[in-house]
Amino acid sequence: MNSDLAGPTLSAFAARWRFLVVRGVAALLFGFLAIFAPRASLLALVILWGAYALVDGVFNVILAIRGARTGMNRGWLLFQGLVSVAAGVITFLWPGITALALLTVIAVWAVLTGVAEIAFAIRLRHVIRGEWLLAASGVVSIVFGVLLAAFPGAGALALAWMIGVYAVVFGALLVGFGFRIHRWGEGTAASGGTPSHA
């Protein structure tokens, strides 16, 4: 077990499980919008994604900063947050760049986010069961990013569906992980603060 994730450290992360759930719900909403309104212009869809990335990144940065106060190792979380904020800012500062360039930004964001999530899940694997949900969301992000980079010229409808399905799967995994770590926190509190794999 990694000592920097044991006891009060991971408990501090578990106490902020709502951040994960909110991120997941935001991704779900964005995904459903992309799936059920796929005929919106690709540029509009990507700008909507930029808003999501910005909010997602801010949530991660806040969580990382709050975790720092408890001594929690938050490097990957901060990295993921900063990448998301940067991607969102790029989307809004250069709205006139081509849709292809914006799709490239999304692809790079997805891969970097996936790597960060897998790295964080690996750190959690000896502390809590259910970390596979976070790892799975990382794998989904990487696969999505690679597919987006490989087929940037796909039709707008196909891209909307691809982005939407990714967001729904990613969001569902995050919500699941958020509730899982919440249950871990409750179990730890009930057992007097002793870390558990429950």
mmCIF file of C-alpha atoms in Angstrom, residues 3-182:
data_model
loop_
_atom_site.group_PDB
_atom_site.id
_atom_site.type_symbol
_atom_site.label_atom_id
_atom_site.label_comp_id
_atom_site.label_asym_id
_atom_site.label_seq_id
_atom_site.Cartn_x
_atom_site.Cartn_y
_atom_site.Cartn_z
ATOM 1 C CA SER A 3 1.659 5.328 2.505
ATOM 2 C CA ASP A 4 0.631 8.649 0.952
ATOM 3 C CA LEU A 5 -2.789 7.251 0.093
ATOM 4 C CA ALA A 6 -3.567 5.501 3.374
ATOM 5 C CA GLY A 7 -5.765 6.607 6.240
ATOM 6 C CA PRO A 8 -6.682 10.266 6.399
ATOM 7 C CA THR A 9 -5.213 11.014 2.970
ATOM 8 C CA LEU A 10 -7.629 8.929 0.934
ATOM 9 C CA SER A 11 -10.374 9.769 3.420
ATOM 10 C CA ALA A 12 -9.874 13.428 2.474
ATOM 11 C CA PHE A 13 -10.308 12.472 -1.175
ATOM 12 C CA ALA A 14 -13.387 10.376 -0.362
ATOM 13 C CA ALA A 15 -14.906 13.353 1.459
ATOM 14 C CA ARG A 16 -14.944 15.153 -1.879
ATOM 15 C CA TRP A 17 -16.634 12.344 -3.790
ATOM 16 C CA ARG A 18 -19.288 14.803 -4.947
ATOM 17 C CA PHE A 19 -16.728 16.436 -7.231
ATOM 18 C CA LEU A 20 -16.391 13.153 -9.127
ATOM 19 C CA VAL A 21 -20.150 12.692 -9.338
ATOM 20 C CA VAL A 22 -20.681 16.267 -10.591
ATOM 21 C CA ARG A 23 -17.976 15.752 -13.233
ATOM 22 C CA GLY A 24 -19.649 12.535 -14.297
ATOM 23 C CA VAL A 25 -23.114 14.073 -14.467
ATOM 24 C CA ALA A 26 -21.758 16.989 -16.532
ATOM 25 C CA ALA A 27 -20.193 14.510 -18.964
ATOM 26 C CA LEU A 28 -23.470 12.557 -19.155
ATOM 27 C CA LEU A 29 -25.472 15.706 -19.933
ATOM 28 C CA PHE A 30 -23.004 16.753 -22.598
ATOM 29 C CA GLY A 31 -23.024 13.246 -24.087
ATOM 30 C CA PHE A 32 -26.806 13.050 -24.269
ATOM 31 C CA LEU A 33 -26.935 16.479 -25.913
ATOM 32 C CA ALA A 34 -24.434 15.316 -28.529
ATOM 33 C CA ILE A 35 -26.364 12.086 -29.169
ATOM 34 C CA PHE A 36 -29.881 13.525 -29.270
ATOM 35 C CA ALA A 37 -29.000 16.759 -31.062
ATOM 36 C CA PRO A 38 -26.334 15.505 -33.472
ATOM 37 C CA ARG A 39 -27.317 17.876 -36.243
ATOM 38 C CA ALA A 40 -26.082 20.892 -34.339
ATOM 39 C CA SER A 41 -23.046 22.316 -36.091
ATOM 40 C CA LEU A 42 -19.786 20.587 -35.271
ATOM 41 C CA LEU A 43 -18.310 23.916 -34.182
ATOM 42 C CA ALA A 44 -21.194 24.453 -31.744
ATOM 43 C CA LEU A 45 -20.695 20.953 -30.375
ATOM 44 C CA VAL A 46 -16.965 21.459 -29.901
ATOM 45 C CA ILE A 47 -17.497 24.822 -28.176
ATOM 46 C CA LEU A 48 -19.997 23.129 -25.858
ATOM 47 C CA TRP A 49 -17.305 20.555 -25.159
ATOM 48 C CA GLY A 50 -14.894 23.413 -24.404
ATOM 49 C CA ALA A 51 -17.265 24.650 -21.711
ATOM 50 C CA TYR A 52 -17.396 21.140 -20.248
ATOM 51 C CA ALA A 53 -13.589 20.815 -20.299
ATOM 52 C CA LEU A 54 -13.207 24.154 -18.545
ATOM 53 C CA VAL A 55 -15.662 23.238 -15.777
ATOM 54 C CA ASP A 56 -14.144 19.757 -15.459
ATOM 55 C CA GLY A 57 -10.658 21.205 -15.173
ATOM 56 C CA VAL A 58 -11.662 23.758 -12.537
ATOM 57 C CA PHE A 59 -13.237 20.983 -10.445
ATOM 58 C CA ASN A 60 -10.039 18.916 -10.668
ATOM 59 C CA VAL A 61 -7.800 21.844 -9.757
ATOM 60 C CA ILE A 62 -9.989 22.685 -6.740
ATOM 61 C CA LEU A 63 -9.906 19.061 -5.623
ATOM 62 C CA ALA A 64 -6.122 18.954 -6.019
ATOM 63 C CA ILE A 65 -5.650 22.186 -4.042
ATOM 64 C CA ARG A 66 -7.926 21.013 -1.241
ATOM 65 C CA GLY A 67 -6.173 17.661 -1.205
ATOM 66 C CA ALA A 68 -2.829 19.426 -0.829
ATOM 67 C CA ARG A 69 -3.969 20.794 2.527
ATOM 68 C CA THR A 70 -4.243 17.238 3.837
ATOM 69 C CA GLY A 71 -0.932 16.107 2.394
ATOM 70 C CA MET A 72 -2.634 14.128 -0.346
ATOM 71 C CA ASN A 73 -0.482 13.316 -3.353
ATOM 72 C CA ARG A 74 -2.421 15.182 -6.027
ATOM 73 C CA GLY A 75 0.087 15.550 -8.878
ATOM 74 C CA TRP A 76 -1.872 13.576 -11.473
ATOM 75 C CA LEU A 77 -5.136 15.190 -10.439
ATOM 76 C CA LEU A 78 -3.637 18.672 -10.793
ATOM 77 C CA PHE A 79 -2.113 17.717 -14.137
ATOM 78 C CA GLN A 80 -5.469 16.494 -15.432
ATOM 79 C CA GLY A 81 -7.186 19.654 -14.217
ATOM 80 C CA LEU A 82 -4.664 21.985 -15.839
ATOM 81 C CA VAL A 83 -4.857 20.078 -19.140
ATOM 82 C CA SER A 84 -8.657 20.393 -19.115
ATOM 83 C CA VAL A 85 -8.564 24.108 -18.276
ATOM 84 C CA ALA A 86 -5.988 24.713 -21.027
ATOM 85 C CA ALA A 87 -8.115 22.827 -23.575
ATOM 86 C CA GLY A 88 -11.227 24.777 -22.587
ATOM 87 C CA VAL A 89 -9.410 28.115 -22.736
ATOM 88 C CA ILE A 90 -7.966 27.315 -26.185
ATOM 89 C CA THR A 91 -11.462 26.536 -27.439
ATOM 90 C CA PHE A 92 -12.807 29.911 -26.311
ATOM 91 C CA LEU A 93 -9.797 32.100 -27.127
ATOM 92 C CA TRP A 94 -9.578 30.888 -30.725
ATOM 93 C CA PRO A 95 -13.184 30.161 -31.760
ATOM 94 C CA GLY A 96 -12.279 30.947 -35.345
ATOM 95 C CA ILE A 97 -9.795 28.116 -35.767
ATOM 96 C CA THR A 98 -10.923 25.208 -37.888
ATOM 97 C CA ALA A 99 -13.082 22.433 -36.521
ATOM 98 C CA LEU A 100 -10.252 20.041 -37.393
ATOM 99 C CA ALA A 101 -7.886 21.943 -35.097
ATOM 100 C CA LEU A 102 -10.465 21.889 -32.304
ATOM 101 C CA LEU A 103 -10.932 18.141 -32.757
ATOM 102 C CA THR A 104 -7.167 17.751 -32.421
ATOM 103 C CA VAL A 105 -7.320 19.627 -29.112
ATOM 104 C CA ILE A 106 -10.059 17.263 -27.919
ATOM 105 C CA ALA A 107 -8.064 14.198 -29.003
ATOM 106 C CA VAL A 108 -4.919 15.348 -27.158
ATOM 107 C CA TRP A 109 -6.998 16.227 -24.079
ATOM 108 C CA ALA A 110 -8.637 12.801 -24.081
ATOM 109 C CA VAL A 111 -5.328 10.934 -24.264
ATOM 110 C CA LEU A 112 -3.638 13.025 -21.552
ATOM 111 C CA THR A 113 -6.715 12.787 -19.321
ATOM 112 C CA GLY A 114 -6.800 9.019 -19.812
ATOM 113 C CA VAL A 115 -3.136 8.642 -18.873
ATOM 114 C CA ALA A 116 -3.665 10.724 -15.712
ATOM 115 C CA GLU A 117 -6.702 8.698 -14.663
ATOM 116 C CA ILE A 118 -4.964 5.357 -15.188
ATOM 117 C CA ALA A 119 -1.938 6.583 -13.212
ATOM 118 C CA PHE A 120 -4.169 7.693 -10.331
ATOM 119 C CA ALA A 121 -6.102 4.407 -10.415
ATOM 120 C CA ILE A 122 -2.823 2.480 -10.131
ATOM 121 C CA ARG A 123 -1.996 4.441 -6.980
ATOM 122 C CA LEU A 124 -5.383 3.495 -5.534
ATOM 123 C CA ARG A 125 -5.311 -0.214 -6.381
ATOM 124 C CA HIS A 126 -3.939 -1.338 -2.977
ATOM 125 C CA VAL A 127 -6.275 0.893 -1.018
ATOM 126 C CA ILE A 128 -9.760 0.564 -2.458
ATOM 127 C CA ARG A 129 -11.686 -1.852 -4.626
ATOM 128 C CA GLY A 130 -13.486 -0.241 -7.511
ATOM 129 C CA GLU A 131 -10.470 1.712 -8.749
ATOM 130 C CA TRP A 132 -11.016 -0.172 -12.021
ATOM 131 C CA LEU A 133 -13.852 2.281 -12.742
ATOM 132 C CA LEU A 134 -11.352 5.139 -12.823
ATOM 133 C CA ALA A 135 -8.868 3.061 -14.832
ATOM 134 C CA ALA A 136 -11.640 2.106 -17.269
ATOM 135 C CA SER A 137 -12.570 5.763 -17.770
ATOM 136 C CA GLY A 138 -8.897 6.406 -18.545
ATOM 137 C CA VAL A 139 -8.793 3.607 -21.116
ATOM 138 C CA VAL A 140 -12.022 4.877 -22.700
ATOM 139 C CA SER A 141 -10.518 8.382 -22.925
ATOM 140 C CA ILE A 142 -7.340 7.125 -24.593
ATOM 141 C CA VAL A 143 -9.248 4.968 -27.106
ATOM 142 C CA PHE A 144 -11.545 7.902 -27.903
ATOM 143 C CA GLY A 145 -8.607 10.259 -28.373
ATOM 144 C CA VAL A 146 -6.820 7.819 -30.683
ATOM 145 C CA LEU A 147 -9.989 7.222 -32.750
ATOM 146 C CA LEU A 148 -10.624 10.954 -33.027
ATOM 147 C CA ALA A 149 -7.047 11.561 -34.167
ATOM 148 C CA ALA A 150 -7.227 8.668 -36.630
ATOM 149 C CA PHE A 151 -10.534 9.721 -38.226
ATOM 150 C CA PRO A 152 -10.679 13.534 -37.998
ATOM 151 C CA GLY A 153 -12.369 13.755 -41.369
ATOM 152 C CA ALA A 154 -15.393 11.682 -40.394
ATOM 153 C CA GLY A 155 -18.743 13.301 -41.074
ATOM 154 C CA ALA A 156 -20.201 15.726 -38.548
ATOM 155 C CA LEU A 157 -22.969 13.280 -37.604
ATOM 156 C CA ALA A 158 -20.506 10.441 -36.989
ATOM 157 C CA LEU A 159 -18.265 12.723 -34.921
ATOM 158 C CA ALA A 160 -21.215 13.932 -32.853
ATOM 159 C CA TRP A 161 -22.191 10.356 -32.086
ATOM 160 C CA MET A 162 -18.587 9.381 -31.310
ATOM 161 C CA ILE A 163 -18.151 12.325 -28.933
ATOM 162 C CA GLY A 164 -21.561 11.729 -27.358
ATOM 163 C CA VAL A 165 -21.078 8.006 -26.719
ATOM 164 C CA TYR A 166 -17.637 8.670 -25.256
ATOM 165 C CA ALA A 167 -19.009 11.339 -22.911
ATOM 166 C CA VAL A 168 -21.846 9.087 -21.702
ATOM 167 C CA VAL A 169 -19.554 6.109 -21.004
ATOM 168 C CA PHE A 170 -16.920 8.347 -19.395
ATOM 169 C CA GLY A 171 -19.534 10.114 -17.265
ATOM 170 C CA ALA A 172 -21.165 6.869 -16.119
ATOM 171 C CA LEU A 173 -17.790 5.467 -15.024
ATOM 172 C CA LEU A 174 -16.964 8.653 -13.100
ATOM 173 C CA VAL A 175 -20.330 8.651 -11.328
ATOM 174 C CA GLY A 176 -19.834 4.992 -10.431
ATOM 175 C CA PHE A 177 -16.349 5.663 -9.092
ATOM 176 C CA GLY A 178 -17.567 8.686 -7.136
ATOM 177 C CA PHE A 179 -20.209 6.635 -5.320
ATOM 178 C CA ARG A 180 -17.740 3.783 -4.830
ATOM 179 C CA ILE A 181 -15.191 5.999 -3.104
ATOM 180 C CA HIS A 182 -18.022 7.553 -1.071
#
